[in-house]
Coordinates of C-alpha atoms and ligand atoms in Angstrom, one line a residue:
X1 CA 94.9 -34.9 -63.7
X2 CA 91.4 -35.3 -64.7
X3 CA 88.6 -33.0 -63.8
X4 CA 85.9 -34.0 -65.5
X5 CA 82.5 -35.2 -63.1
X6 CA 81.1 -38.3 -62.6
X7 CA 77.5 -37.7 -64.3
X8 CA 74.7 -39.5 -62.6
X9 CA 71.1 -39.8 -64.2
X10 CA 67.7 -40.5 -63.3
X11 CA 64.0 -39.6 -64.4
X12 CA 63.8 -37.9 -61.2
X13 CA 65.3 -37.7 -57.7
X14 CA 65.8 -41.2 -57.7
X15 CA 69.4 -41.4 -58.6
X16 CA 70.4 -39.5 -55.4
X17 CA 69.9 -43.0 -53.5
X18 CA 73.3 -43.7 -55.4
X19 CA 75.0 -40.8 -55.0
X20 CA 74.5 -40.8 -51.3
X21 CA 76.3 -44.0 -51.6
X22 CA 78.9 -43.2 -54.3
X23 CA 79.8 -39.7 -51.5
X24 CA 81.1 -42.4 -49.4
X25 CA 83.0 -44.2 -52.0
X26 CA 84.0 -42.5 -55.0
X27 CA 84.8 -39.0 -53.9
X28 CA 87.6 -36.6 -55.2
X29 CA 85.6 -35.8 -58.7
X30 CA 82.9 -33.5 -59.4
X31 CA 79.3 -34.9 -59.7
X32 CA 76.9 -33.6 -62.0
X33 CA 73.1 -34.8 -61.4
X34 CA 70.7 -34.6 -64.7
X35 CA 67.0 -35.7 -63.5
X36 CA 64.8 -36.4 -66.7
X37 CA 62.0 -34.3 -65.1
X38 CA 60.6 -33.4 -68.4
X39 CA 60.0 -36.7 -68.9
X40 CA 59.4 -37.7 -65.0
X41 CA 57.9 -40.4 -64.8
X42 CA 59.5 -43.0 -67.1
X43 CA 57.2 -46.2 -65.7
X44 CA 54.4 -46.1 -68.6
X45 CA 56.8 -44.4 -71.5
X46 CA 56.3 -46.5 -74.8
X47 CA 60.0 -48.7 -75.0
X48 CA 60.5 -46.9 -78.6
X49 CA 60.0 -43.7 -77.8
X50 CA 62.4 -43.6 -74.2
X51 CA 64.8 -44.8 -76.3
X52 CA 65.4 -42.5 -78.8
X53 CA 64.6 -40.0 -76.0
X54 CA 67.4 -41.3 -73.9
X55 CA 70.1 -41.8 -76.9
X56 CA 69.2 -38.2 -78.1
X57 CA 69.7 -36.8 -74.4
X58 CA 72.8 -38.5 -74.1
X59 CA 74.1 -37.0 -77.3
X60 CA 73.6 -33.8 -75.7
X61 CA 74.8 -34.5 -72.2
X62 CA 78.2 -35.8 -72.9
X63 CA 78.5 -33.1 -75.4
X64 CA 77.9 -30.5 -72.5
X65 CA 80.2 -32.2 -69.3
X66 CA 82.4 -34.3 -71.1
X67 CA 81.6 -37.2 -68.4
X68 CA 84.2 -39.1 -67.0
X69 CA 81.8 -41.7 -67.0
X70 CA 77.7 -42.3 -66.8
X71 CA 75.7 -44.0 -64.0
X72 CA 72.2 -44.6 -65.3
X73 CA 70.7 -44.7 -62.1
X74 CA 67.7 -45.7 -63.4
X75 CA 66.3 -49.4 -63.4
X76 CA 63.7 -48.3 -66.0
X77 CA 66.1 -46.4 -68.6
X78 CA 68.9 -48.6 -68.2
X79 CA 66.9 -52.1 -68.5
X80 CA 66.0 -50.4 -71.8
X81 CA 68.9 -48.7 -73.1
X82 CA 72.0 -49.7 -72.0
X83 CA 73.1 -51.8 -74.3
X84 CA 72.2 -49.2 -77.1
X85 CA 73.8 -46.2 -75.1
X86 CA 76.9 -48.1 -75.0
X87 CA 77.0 -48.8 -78.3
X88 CA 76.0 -45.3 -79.7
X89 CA 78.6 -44.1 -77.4
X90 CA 81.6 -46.1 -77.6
X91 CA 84.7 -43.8 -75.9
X92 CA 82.1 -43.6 -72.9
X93 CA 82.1 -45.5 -69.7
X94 CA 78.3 -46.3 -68.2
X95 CA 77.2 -47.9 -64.8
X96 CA 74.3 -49.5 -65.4
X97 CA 71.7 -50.4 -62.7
X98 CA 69.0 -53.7 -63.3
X99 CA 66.8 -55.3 -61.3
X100 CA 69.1 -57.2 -58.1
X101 CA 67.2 -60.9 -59.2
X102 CA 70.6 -63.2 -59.0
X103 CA 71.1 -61.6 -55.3
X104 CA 67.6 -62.4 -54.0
X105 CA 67.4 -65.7 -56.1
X106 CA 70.6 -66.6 -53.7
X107 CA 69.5 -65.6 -50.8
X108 CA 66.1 -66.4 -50.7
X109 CA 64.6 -69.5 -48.1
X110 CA 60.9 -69.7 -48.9
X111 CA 61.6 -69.2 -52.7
X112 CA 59.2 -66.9 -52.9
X113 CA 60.9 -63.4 -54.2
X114 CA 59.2 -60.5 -55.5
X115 CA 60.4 -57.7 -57.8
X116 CA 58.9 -54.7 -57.2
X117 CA 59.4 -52.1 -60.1
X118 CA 58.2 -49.4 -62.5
X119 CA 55.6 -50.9 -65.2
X120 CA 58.5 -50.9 -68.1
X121 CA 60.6 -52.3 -65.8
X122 CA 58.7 -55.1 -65.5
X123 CA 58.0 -55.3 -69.2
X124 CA 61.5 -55.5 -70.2
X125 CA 62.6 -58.2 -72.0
X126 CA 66.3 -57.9 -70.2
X127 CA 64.2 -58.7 -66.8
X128 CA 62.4 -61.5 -67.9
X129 CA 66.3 -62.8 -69.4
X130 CA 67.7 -61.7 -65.5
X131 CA 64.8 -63.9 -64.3
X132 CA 65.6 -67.0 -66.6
X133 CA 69.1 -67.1 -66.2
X134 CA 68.8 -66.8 -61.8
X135 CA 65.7 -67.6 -60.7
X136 CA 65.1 -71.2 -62.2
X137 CA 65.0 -72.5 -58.5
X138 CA 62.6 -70.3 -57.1
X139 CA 59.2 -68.1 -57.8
X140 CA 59.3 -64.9 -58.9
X141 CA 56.7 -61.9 -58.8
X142 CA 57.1 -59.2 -60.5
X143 CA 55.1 -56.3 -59.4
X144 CA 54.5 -53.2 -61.8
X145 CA 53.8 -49.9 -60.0
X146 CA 52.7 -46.8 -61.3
X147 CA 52.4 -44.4 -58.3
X148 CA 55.3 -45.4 -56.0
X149 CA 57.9 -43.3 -58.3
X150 CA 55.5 -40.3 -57.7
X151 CA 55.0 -41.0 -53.7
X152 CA 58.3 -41.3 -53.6
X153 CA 59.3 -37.8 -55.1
X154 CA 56.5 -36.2 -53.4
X155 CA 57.8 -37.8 -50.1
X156 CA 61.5 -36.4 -50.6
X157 CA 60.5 -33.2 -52.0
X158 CA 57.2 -32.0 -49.2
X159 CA 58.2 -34.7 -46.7
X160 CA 55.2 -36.6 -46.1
X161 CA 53.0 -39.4 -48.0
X162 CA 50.2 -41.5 -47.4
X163 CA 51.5 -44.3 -45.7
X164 CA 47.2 -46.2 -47.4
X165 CA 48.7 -45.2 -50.6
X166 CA 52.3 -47.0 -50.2
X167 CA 50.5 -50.2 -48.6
X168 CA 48.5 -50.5 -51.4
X169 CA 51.4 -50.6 -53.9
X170 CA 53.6 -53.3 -52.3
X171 CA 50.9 -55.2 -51.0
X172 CA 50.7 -57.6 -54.1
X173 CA 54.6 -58.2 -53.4
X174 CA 53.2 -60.1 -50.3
X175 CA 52.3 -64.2 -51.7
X176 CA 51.3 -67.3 -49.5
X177 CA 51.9 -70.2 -51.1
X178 CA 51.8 -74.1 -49.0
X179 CA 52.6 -72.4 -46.1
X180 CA 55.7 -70.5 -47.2
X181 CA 55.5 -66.7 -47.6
X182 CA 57.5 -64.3 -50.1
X183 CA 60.8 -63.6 -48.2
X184 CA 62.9 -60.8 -50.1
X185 CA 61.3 -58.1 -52.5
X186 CA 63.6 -56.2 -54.9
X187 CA 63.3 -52.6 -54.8
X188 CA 64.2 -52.8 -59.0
X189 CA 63.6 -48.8 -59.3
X190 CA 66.2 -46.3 -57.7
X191 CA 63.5 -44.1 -55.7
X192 CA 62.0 -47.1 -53.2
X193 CA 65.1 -46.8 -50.9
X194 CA 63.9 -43.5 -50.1
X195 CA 60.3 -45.1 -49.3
X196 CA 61.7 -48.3 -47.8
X197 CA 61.2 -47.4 -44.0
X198 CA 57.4 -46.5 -45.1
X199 CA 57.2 -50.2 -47.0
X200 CA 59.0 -52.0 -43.6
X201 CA 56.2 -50.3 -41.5
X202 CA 53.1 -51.2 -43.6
X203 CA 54.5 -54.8 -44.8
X204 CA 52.1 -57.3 -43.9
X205 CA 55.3 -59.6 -42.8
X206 CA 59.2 -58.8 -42.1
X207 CA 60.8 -59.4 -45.3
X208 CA 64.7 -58.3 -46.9
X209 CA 64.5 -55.2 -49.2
X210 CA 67.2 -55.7 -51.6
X211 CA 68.7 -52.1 -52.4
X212 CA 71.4 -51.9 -54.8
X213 CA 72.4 -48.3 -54.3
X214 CA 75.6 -49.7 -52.6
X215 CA 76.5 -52.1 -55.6
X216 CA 76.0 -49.8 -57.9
X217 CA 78.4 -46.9 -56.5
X218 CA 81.2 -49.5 -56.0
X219 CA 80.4 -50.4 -59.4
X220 CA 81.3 -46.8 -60.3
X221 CA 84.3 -47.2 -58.1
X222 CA 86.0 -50.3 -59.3
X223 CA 85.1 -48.6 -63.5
X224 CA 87.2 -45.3 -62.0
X225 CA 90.2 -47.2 -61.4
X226 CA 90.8 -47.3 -64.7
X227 CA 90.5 -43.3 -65.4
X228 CA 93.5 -41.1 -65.1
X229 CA 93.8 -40.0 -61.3
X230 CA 90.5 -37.5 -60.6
X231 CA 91.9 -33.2 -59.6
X232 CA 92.6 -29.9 -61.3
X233 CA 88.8 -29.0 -61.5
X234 CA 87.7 -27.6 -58.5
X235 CA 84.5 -27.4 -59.7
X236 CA 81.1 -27.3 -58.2
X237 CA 78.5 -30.0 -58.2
X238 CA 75.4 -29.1 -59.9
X239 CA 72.0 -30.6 -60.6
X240 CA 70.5 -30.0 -64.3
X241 CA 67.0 -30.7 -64.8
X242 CA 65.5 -31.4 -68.4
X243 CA 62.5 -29.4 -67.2
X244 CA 64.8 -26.1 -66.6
X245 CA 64.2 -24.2 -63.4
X246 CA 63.1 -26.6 -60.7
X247 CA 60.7 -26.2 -58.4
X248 CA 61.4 -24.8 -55.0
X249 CA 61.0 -28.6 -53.1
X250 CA 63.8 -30.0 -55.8
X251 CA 66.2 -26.7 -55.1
X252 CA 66.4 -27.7 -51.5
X253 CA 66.5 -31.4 -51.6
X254 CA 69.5 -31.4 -54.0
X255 CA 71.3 -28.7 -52.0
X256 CA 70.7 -31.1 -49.3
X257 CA 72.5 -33.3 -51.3
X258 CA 75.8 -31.6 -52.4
X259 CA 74.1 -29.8 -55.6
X260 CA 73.5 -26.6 -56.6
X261 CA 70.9 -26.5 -59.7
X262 CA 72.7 -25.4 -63.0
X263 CA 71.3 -21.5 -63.0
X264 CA 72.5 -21.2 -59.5
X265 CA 75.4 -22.3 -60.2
X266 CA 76.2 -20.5 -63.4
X267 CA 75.5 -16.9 -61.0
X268 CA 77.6 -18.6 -58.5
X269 CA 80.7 -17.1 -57.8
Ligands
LIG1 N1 64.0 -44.2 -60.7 C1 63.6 -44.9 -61.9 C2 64.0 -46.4 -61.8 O1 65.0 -46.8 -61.2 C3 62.2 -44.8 -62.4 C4 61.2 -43.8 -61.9 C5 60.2 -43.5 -63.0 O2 60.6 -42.6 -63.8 O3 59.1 -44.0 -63.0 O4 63.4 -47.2 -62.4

């Protein structure tokens, strides 16, 4: 039997896109949630310096939980450092999640496709690789964003944003070109599906939103069949922040999500 939890990481809330997907999937192991919030947001980090943050943080964090395996739920760390976490870890399993470019590539009529992202995102050499080994056949945008991270974790956490303020962001997803029009735009950062009814509503034109939060849970699932059957813990699912104590907003959306933060749950019975 093996108890040990399924560790799932983000900068920020973004990660809990996947783990409302992996609930459906992967259940019968404890979760453990670690949001970067120190660090929060990860979009205009220098690449040199996020990696040796997240290789040090990993050190630490398998150290602590003893992970039965890592998702990165994070377009922006794992683009950057998945390759390197795997090889400074080498017993550990990681999920990784990157930009969904081959999908969109496929499925795309006008040929128009836009990748909407985090500024290092966007900057990462492994997306401009994703982009030259799928999207030969068709165009492809890639839109950098600063403030939709934020208006995304303000959204989740006080329940409201500016609806102006999301408009802006995606609008230079939106391209006319010989009378076609961009048909798909990849949401290539884990915290858009929480603003994606927000984007449908103040699109210029109906487009597909490609959200990988599904792939990337049965991702996680197909990797666990490989583990020793999951039980014997009985443990509770908590939520560790890099900051330490959370604010208030962050105590009640994780609860709302299965997780109790880590000082909660060390007074917990
Ligand atoms: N959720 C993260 C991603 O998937 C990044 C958000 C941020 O830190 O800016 O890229």
């Amino acid at each position: 039997m093996d108890a040990r939890p399924v560790l799932f990481f983000d900068s920020g809330i973004g990660g809990l896109s996947v783990v409302k997907e992996a609930r459906v999937l992967l259940s019968g192991r404890p979760y453990v949630y670690v949001a970067d919030d120190a660090a929060f947001p990860y979009g205009a980090w220098q690449e040199a310096a996020l990696l040796e943050r997240l290789v040090g943080l990993f050190a630490t964090l398998i150290a602590r939980y003893r992970p039965a395996m890592s998702v990165i739920a994070c377009n922006t760390a794992s683009t950057l450092a998945i390759a390197r976490l795997r090889e400074a870890f080498p017993g550990e399993t990681f999920v990784g999640t990157v930009p969904a470019i081959k999908p969109a590539a496929e499925r795309t009529r006008s040929g128009l496709v836009s990748v909407l992202a985090t500024p290092g995102t966007v900057r990462r050499q492994y997306t401009r690789d994703l982009i030259a080994a799928h999207g030969a056949r068709c165009h492809v945008r890639l839109v950098g964003s600063e403030n939709l991270a934020p208006l995304a974790e303000q959204y989740m956490r006080a329940g409201f944003v500016d609806e102006d303020a999301v408009a802006a962001e995606i609008a230079p997803c939106f391209v006319e070109r010989d009378g076609r029009r961009t048909d798909i735009v990849v949401l290539a950062c884990t915290h858009y599906p929480f603003l994606v009814n927000r984007m449908r509503k103040t699109a210029p034109w109906p487009v597909d939103w490609i959200d990988t939060s599904e792939a990337i849970a049965r991702r996680a699932l197909a990797l666990a069949a490989a583990l020793p059957a999951p039980g014997g813990g009985g443990g509770r699912d908590i939520a560790h922040f890099t900051s330490g104590r959370p604010a208030e907003g962050y105590r009640r959306l994780l609860a709302g999500f299965g997780f109790a933060a880590e000082d909660e749950a060390a007074d917990g019975p």
